[in-house]
Short mmCIF file of C-alpha atoms in Angstrom, two decimals:
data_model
loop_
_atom_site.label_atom_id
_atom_site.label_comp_id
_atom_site.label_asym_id
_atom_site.label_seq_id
_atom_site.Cartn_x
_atom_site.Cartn_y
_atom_site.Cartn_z
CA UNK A 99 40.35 74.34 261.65
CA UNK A 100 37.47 76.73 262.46
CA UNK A 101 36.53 79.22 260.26
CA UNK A 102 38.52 82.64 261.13
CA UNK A 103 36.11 84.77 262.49
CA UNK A 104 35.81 88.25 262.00
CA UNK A 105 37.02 89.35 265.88
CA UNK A 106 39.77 87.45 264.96
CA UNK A 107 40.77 89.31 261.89
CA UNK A 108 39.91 92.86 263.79
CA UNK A 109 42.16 91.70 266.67
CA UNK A 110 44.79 90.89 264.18
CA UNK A 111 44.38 94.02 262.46
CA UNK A 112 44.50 96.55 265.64
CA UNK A 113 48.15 94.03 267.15
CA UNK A 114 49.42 94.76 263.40
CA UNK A 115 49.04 98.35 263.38
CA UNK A 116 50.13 98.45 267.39
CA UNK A 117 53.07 96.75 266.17
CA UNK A 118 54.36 99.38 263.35
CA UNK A 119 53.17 101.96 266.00
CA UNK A 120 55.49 100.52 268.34
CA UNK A 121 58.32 100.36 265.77
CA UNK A 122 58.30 103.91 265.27
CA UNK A 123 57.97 104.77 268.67
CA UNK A 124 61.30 102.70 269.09
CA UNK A 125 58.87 100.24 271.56
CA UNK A 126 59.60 97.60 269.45
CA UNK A 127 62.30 96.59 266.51
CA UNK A 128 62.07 95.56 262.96
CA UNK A 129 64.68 93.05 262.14
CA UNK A 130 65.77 92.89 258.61
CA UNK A 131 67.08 89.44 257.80
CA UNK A 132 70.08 89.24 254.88
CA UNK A 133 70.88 86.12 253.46
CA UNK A 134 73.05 86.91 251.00
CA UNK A 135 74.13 83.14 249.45
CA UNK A 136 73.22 80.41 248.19
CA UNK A 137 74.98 78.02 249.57
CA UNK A 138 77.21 77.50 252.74
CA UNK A 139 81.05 76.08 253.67
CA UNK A 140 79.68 73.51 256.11
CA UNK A 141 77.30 70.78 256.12
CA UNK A 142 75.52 70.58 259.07
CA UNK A 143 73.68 67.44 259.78
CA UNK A 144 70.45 69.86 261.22
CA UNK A 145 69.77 72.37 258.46
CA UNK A 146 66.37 72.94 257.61
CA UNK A 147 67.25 74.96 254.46
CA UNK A 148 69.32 72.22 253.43
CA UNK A 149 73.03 73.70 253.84
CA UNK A 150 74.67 69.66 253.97
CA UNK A 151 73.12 69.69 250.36
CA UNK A 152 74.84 72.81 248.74
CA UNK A 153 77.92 71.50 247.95
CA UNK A 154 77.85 70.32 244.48
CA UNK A 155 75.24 73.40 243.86
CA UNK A 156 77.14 76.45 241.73
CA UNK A 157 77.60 79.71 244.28
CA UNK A 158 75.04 82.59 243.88
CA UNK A 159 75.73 86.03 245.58
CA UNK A 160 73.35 88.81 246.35
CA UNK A 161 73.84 91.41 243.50
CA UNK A 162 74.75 95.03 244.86
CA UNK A 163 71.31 96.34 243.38
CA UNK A 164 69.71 94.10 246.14
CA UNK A 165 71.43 94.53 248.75
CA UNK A 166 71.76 98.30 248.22
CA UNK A 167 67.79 99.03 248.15
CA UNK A 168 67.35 96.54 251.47
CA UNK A 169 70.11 99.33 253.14
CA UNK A 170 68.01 101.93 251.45
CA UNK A 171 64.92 101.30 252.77
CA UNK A 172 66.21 100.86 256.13
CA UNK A 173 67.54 103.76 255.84
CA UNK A 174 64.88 106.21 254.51
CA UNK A 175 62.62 104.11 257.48
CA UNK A 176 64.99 105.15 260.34
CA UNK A 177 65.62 108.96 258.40
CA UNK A 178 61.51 110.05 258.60
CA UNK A 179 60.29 108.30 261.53
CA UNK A 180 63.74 107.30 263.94
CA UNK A 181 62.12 104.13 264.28
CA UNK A 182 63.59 100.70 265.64
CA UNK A 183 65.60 98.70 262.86
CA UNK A 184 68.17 96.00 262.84
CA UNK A 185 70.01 94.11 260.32
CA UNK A 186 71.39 91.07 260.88
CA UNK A 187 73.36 88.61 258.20
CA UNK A 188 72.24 85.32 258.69
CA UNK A 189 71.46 81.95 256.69
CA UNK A 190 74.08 79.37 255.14
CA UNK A 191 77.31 81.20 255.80
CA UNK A 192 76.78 84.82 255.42
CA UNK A 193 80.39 85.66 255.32
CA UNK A 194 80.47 83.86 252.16
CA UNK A 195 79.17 87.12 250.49
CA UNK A 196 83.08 88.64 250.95
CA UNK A 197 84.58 91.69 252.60
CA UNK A 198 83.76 94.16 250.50
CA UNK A 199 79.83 93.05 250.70
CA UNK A 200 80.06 93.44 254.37
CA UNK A 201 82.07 96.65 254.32
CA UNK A 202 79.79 98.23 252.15
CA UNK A 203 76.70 97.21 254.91
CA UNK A 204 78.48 98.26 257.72
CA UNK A 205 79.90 101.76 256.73
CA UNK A 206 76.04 102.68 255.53
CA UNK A 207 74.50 101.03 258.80
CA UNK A 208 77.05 103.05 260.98
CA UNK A 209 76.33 106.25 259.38
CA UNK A 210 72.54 105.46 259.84
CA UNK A 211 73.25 104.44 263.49
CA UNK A 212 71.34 101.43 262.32
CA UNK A 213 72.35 98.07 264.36
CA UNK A 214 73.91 95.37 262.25
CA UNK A 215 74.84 91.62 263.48
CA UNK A 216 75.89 88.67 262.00
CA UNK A 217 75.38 85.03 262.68
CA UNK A 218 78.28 82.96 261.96
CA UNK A 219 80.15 79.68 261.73
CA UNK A 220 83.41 81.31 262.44
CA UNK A 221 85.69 79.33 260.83
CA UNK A 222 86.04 82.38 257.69
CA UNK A 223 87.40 84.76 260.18
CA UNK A 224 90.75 86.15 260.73
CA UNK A 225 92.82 89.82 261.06
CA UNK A 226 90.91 91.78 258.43
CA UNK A 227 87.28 90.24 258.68
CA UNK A 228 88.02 91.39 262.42
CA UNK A 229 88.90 94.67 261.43
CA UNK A 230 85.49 95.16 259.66
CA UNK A 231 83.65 93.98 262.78
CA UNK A 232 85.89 96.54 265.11
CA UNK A 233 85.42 99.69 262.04
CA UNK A 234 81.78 99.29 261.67
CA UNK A 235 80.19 98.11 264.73
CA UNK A 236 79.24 94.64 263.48
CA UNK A 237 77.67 92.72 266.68
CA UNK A 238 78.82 88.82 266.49
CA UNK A 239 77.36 85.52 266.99
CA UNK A 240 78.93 82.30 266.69
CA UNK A 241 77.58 79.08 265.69
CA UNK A 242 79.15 76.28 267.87
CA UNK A 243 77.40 73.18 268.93
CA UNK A 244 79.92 72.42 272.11
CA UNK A 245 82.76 69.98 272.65
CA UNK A 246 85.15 68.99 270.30
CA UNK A 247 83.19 65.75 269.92
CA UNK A 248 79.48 67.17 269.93
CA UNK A 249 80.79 69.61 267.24
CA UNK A 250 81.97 67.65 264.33
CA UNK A 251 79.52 65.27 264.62
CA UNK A 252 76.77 67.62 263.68
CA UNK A 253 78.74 70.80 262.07
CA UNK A 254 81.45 69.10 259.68
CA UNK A 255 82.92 70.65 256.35
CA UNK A 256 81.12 69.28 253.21
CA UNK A 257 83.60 66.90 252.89
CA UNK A 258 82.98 65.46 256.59
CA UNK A 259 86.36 66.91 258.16
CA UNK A 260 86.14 68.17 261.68
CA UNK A 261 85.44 72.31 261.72
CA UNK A 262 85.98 72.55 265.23
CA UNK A 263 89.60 73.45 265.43
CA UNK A 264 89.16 76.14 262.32
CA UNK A 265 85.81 77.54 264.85
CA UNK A 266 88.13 78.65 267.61
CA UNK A 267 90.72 79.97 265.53
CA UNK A 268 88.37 82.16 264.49
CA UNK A 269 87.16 82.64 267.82
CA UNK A 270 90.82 83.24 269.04
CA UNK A 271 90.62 86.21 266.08
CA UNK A 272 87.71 87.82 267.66
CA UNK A 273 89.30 87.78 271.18
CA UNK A 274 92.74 89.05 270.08
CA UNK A 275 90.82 92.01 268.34
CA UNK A 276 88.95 92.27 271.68
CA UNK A 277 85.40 91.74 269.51
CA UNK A 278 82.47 90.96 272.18
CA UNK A 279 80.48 87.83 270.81
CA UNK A 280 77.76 85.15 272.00
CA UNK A 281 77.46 81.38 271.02
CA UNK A 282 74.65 79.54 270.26
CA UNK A 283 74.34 75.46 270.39
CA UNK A 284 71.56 73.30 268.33
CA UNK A 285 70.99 70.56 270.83
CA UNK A 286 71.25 66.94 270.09
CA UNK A 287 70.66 63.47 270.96
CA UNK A 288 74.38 63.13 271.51
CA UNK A 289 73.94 66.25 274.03
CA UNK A 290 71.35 64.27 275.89
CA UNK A 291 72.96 60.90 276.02
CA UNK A 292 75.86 63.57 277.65
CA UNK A 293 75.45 64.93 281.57
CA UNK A 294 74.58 68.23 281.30
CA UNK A 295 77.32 69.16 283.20
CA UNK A 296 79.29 68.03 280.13
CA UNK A 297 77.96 71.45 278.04
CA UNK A 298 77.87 73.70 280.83
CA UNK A 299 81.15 72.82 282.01
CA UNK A 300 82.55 73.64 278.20
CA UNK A 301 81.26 77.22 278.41
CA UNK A 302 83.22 77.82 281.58
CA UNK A 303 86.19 76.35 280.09
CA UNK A 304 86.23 78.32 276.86
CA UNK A 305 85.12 81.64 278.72
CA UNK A 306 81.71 81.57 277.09
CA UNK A 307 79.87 83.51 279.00
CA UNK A 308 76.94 84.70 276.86
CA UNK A 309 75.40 81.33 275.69
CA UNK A 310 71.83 80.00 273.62
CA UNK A 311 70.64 76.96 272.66
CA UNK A 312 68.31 75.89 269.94
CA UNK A 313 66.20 73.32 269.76
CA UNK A 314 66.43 71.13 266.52
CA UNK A 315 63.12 71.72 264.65
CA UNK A 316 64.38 70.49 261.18
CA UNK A 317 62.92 69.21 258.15
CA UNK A 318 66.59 67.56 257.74
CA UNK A 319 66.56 64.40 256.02
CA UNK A 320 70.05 63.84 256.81
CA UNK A 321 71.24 60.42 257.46
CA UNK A 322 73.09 60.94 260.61
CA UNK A 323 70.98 63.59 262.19
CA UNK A 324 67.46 61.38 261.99
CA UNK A 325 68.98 59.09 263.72
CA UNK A 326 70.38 62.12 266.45
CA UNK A 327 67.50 63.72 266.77
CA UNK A 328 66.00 63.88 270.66
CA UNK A 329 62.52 63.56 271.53
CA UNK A 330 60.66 66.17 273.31
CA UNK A 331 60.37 64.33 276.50
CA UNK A 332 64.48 64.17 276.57
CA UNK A 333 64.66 67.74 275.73
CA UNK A 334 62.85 68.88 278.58
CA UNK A 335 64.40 66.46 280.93
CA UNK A 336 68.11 68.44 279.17
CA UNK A 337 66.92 71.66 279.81
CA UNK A 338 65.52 71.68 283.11
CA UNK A 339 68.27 69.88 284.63
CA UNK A 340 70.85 72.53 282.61
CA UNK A 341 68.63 74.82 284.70
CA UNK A 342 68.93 73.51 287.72
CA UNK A 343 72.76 73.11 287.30
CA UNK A 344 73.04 76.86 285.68
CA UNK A 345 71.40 77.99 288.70
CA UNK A 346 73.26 76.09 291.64
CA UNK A 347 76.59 76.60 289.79
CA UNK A 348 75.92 80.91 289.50
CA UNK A 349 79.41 80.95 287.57
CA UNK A 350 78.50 84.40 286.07
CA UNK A 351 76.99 82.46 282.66
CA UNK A 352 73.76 83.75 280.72
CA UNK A 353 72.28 81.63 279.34
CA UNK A 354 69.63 83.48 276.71
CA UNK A 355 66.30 81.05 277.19
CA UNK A 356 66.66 81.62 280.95
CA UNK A 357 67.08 84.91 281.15
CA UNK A 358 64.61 85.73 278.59
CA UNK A 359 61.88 83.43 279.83
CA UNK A 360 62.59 85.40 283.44
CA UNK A 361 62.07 88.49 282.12
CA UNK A 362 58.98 87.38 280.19
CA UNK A 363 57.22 85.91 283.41
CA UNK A 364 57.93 89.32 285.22
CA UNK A 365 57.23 91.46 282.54
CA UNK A 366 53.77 90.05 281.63
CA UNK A 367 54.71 89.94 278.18
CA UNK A 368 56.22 87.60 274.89
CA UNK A 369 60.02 87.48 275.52
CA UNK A 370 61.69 90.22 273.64
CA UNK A 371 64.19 89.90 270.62
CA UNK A 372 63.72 85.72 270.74
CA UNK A 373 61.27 85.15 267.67
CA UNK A 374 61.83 81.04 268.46
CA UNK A 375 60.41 81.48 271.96
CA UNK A 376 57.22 82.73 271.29
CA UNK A 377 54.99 83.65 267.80
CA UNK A 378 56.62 86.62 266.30
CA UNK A 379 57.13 86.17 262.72
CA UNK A 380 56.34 89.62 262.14
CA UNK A 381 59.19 90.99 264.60
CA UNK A 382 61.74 89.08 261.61
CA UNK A 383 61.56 90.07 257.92
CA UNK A 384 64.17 87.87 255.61
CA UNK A 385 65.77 88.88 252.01
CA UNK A 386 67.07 86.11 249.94
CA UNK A 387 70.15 86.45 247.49
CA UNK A 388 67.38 86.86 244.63
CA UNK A 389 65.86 90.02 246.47
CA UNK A 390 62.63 87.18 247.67
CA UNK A 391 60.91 88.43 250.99
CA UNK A 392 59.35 86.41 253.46
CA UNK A 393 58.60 86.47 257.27
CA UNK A 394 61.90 84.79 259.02
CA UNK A 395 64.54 83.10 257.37
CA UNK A 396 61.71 80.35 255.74
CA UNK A 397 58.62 80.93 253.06
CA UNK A 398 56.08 80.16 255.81
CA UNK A 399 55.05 84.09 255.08
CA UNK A 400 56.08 85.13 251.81
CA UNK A 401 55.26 88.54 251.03
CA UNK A 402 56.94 88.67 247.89
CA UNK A 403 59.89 90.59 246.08
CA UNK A 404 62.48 93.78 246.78
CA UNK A 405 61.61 95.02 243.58
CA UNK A 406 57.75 95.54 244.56
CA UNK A 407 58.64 97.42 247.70
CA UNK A 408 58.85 100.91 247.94
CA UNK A 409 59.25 101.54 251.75
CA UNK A 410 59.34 99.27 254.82
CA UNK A 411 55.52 100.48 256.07
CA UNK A 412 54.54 98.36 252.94
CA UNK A 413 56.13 94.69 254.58
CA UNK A 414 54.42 96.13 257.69
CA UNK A 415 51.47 96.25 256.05
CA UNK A 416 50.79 93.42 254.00
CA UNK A 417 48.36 90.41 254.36
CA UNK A 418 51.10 88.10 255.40
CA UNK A 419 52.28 90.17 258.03
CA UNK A 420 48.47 89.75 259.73
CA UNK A 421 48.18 86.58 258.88
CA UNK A 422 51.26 86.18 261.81
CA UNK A 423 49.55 88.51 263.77
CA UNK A 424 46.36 85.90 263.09
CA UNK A 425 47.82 83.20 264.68
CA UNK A 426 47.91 83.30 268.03
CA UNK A 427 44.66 83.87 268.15
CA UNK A 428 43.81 81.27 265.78
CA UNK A 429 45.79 78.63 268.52
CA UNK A 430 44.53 79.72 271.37
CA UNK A 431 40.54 78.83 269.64
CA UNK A 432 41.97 75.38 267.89
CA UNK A 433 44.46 73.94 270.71
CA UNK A 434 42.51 72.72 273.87
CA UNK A 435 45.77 72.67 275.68
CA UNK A 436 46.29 76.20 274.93
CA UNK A 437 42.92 77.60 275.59
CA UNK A 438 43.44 77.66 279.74
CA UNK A 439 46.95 77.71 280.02
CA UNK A 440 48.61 80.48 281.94
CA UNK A 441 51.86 80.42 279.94
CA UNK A 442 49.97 81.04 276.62
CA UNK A 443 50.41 84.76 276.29
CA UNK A 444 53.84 84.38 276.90
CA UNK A 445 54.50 81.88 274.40
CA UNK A 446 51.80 82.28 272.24
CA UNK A 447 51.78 79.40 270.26
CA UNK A 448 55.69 78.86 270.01
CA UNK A 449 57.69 79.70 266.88
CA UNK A 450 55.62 78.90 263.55
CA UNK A 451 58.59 77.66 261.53
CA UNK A 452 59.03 74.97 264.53
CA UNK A 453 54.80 74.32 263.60
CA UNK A 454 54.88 74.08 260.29
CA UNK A 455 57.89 72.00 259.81
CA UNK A 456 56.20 69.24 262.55
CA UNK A 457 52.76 69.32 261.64
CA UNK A 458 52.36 70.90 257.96
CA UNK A 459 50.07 73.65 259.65
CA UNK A 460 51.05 77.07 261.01
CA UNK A 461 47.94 77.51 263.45
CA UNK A 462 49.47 74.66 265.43
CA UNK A 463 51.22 74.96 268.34
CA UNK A 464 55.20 74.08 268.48
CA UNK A 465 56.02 70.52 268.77
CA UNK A 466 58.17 71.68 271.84
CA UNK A 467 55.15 73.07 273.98
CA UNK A 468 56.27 70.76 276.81
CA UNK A 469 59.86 72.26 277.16
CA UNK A 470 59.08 75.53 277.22
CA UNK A 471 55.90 75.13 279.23
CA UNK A 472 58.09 73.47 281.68
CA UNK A 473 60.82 75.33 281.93
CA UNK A 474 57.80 78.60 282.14
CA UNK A 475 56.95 76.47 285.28
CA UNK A 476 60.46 76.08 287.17
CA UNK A 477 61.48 79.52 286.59
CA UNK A 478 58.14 80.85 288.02
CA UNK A 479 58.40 78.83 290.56
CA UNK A 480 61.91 80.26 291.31
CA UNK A 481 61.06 84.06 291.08
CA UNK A 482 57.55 83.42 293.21
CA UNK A 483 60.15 82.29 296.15
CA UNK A 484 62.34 85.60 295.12
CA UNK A 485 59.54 87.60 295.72
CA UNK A 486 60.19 88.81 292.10
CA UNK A 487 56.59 87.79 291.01
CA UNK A 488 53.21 88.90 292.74
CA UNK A 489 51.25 85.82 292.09
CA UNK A 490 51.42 82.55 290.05
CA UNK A 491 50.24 83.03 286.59
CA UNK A 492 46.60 82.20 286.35
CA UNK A 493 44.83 80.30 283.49
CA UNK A 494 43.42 81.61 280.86
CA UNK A 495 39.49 82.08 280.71
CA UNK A 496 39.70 83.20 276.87
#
């Protein structure tokens, strides 16, 4: 890599104080990351952190004091300057942590008017968890990789049973209580070697009408999955023909990437909220159960520990958080297929966890540069013939 020169830092430098500006200004949003265990009730074949490997390891919780100064600062933040934070419980199986845990988050978070989400596998929930959700305003997403089949092949218990059937109950919970909620899918091989009609038509059937998708970008060294995992050239082939199917079928579905990617190309600008679809680390701070901090839910960026913080300016601050600002600056001067292309400020690079689990180097670009620069491609071409876009994108010249 080329040595980082010192535009590139003063770039960095002016984006990272544009972006706490922004924050304040309630322009942009902090998201606070809580990961509150150690371990997780499922072992899915995928998980970069590991989760099909925590079975056997004793369970570790989050102690109060932790978890108490994270709502604190968020807090005090949103108290002097009204900025833009979220929380969101995420990582392993946050509902692990217990009720109480989550009733304690919620009532503070409500009384701050603070959002607060969690990402889960479902299969904990039932009548009271649902009551928590409905009292405090807790936003839900569901982890659910699609059919029956799909599903347990990639998501089973730690002791390989099917979790499918214990996902929709919990599901069926949510609904009964009348408890809005999204789903999100980690693609496969066993997707691919599926029409994608197979999917789609499974979101229609279970009423899933707010869908995502994630792309596998694992470290896993699962077994099963290694031998599961799709290349890049049958991604792209997956998701542009799931486009062209989600848009000739207009059964009422949205489908995250699609709509964000949309909104990108007509906006000018990095899709919004969707850290995975472009470079924006610094957009996602995560808390371990020891109180750790680091940029995302991985160590790419570590920045350090709760007990060394004494307000949230200080994460906004702090080398690691320029260092992401850094790099997509640093890609666009080291990738020669990123230098001219028109897509680039809208992707910037792609996500860095993706990058550094595929090539060992965060000023890379993502490994899945191809699907998204394709899909960039069809929807632009779509929204030019709307009349929704001015122009095609040009190339870059810088």
């Amino acid at each position: 890599m080329k040595q980082i020169s010192k535009e590139i830092v003063l770039r960095a430098e002016t984006k990272q104080r544009q972006f706490l500006e922004n924050v304040i200004a309630g322009k942009e949003s902090l998201e606070l990351l809580i990961m509150p265990n150690s371990k997780c009730n499922l072992g899915c074949t995928y998980c970069a952190p590991g989760g099909f490997l925590t079975a056997k390891l004793p369970y570790k919780r989050m102690p109060n004091e932790i978890i108490d100064k994270i709502l604190a600062l968020a807090i005090d933040f949103k108290n002097r300057t009204n900025g833009l934070v979220n929380l969101e419980g995420h990582g392993f199986e946050p509902m692990l942590a217990g009720k109480d845990f989550f009733r304690n988050i919620g009532k503070k978070a409500k009384e701050a008017d603070i959002n607060f989400v969690i990402q889960t596998n479902a299969t904990l929930i039932d009548k009271e968890w649902t009551k928590i959700f409905k009292t405090y305003d807790i936003g839900v997403g569901v982890s659910i990789d699609g059919p029956e089949d799909l599903h347990n092949a990639t998501r089973p218990f730690h002791s390989g049973a099917d979790s499918y059937k214990a996902v929709l109950r919990g599901i069926k919970y949510l609904r009964e209580a009348d408890i809005p909620f999204g789903i999100i899918s980690v693609l496969s091989k066993l997707h691919i070697k599926k029409d994608v009609s197979y999917w789609y038509d499974w979101l229609l059937e279970n009423e899933f009408y707010s869908a995502d998708f994630h792309l596998p970008a694992t470290s896993s060294n699962n077994a099963f999955f290694k031998t599961n995992k799709p290349s890049v050239n049958e991604l792209t082939n997956f998701v542009l023909d799931l486009y062209d199917l989600w848009k000739t079928r207009s059964d009422g579905i949205v489908i995250r990437p699609f709509a964000l990617f949309s909104h990108s190309l007509i906006d000018g600008m990095p899709p919004s909220g969707a850290c995975t679809l472009t470079s924006g680390c610094h957009r996602v701070v995560g808390f371990d159960f020891t109180g750790n901090i680091a940029l995302c839910d991985s160590n790419v960026y570590s920045i350090g520990n709760i007990k060394d913080i004494g307000c949230l300016e200080e994460l906004a601050a702090h080398p690691a958080m320029l260092a992401s600002h850094m790099r997509p600056f640093l890609i666009a001067q080291n990738e020669e297929s990123c230098k001219k292309c028109g897509y680039f400020d809208l992707c910037q690079g792609g996500c860095t966890h993706e990058a550094m689990i595929d090539t060992g180097n965060t000023y890379q670009k993502t490994k899945f540069c191809e699907v998204y620069k394709s899909l960039y491609s069809k929807i632009e071409t779509d929204l030019l013939e709307l009349g929704k876009l001015p122009a095609p994108r040009e190339e870059r010249t810088s």
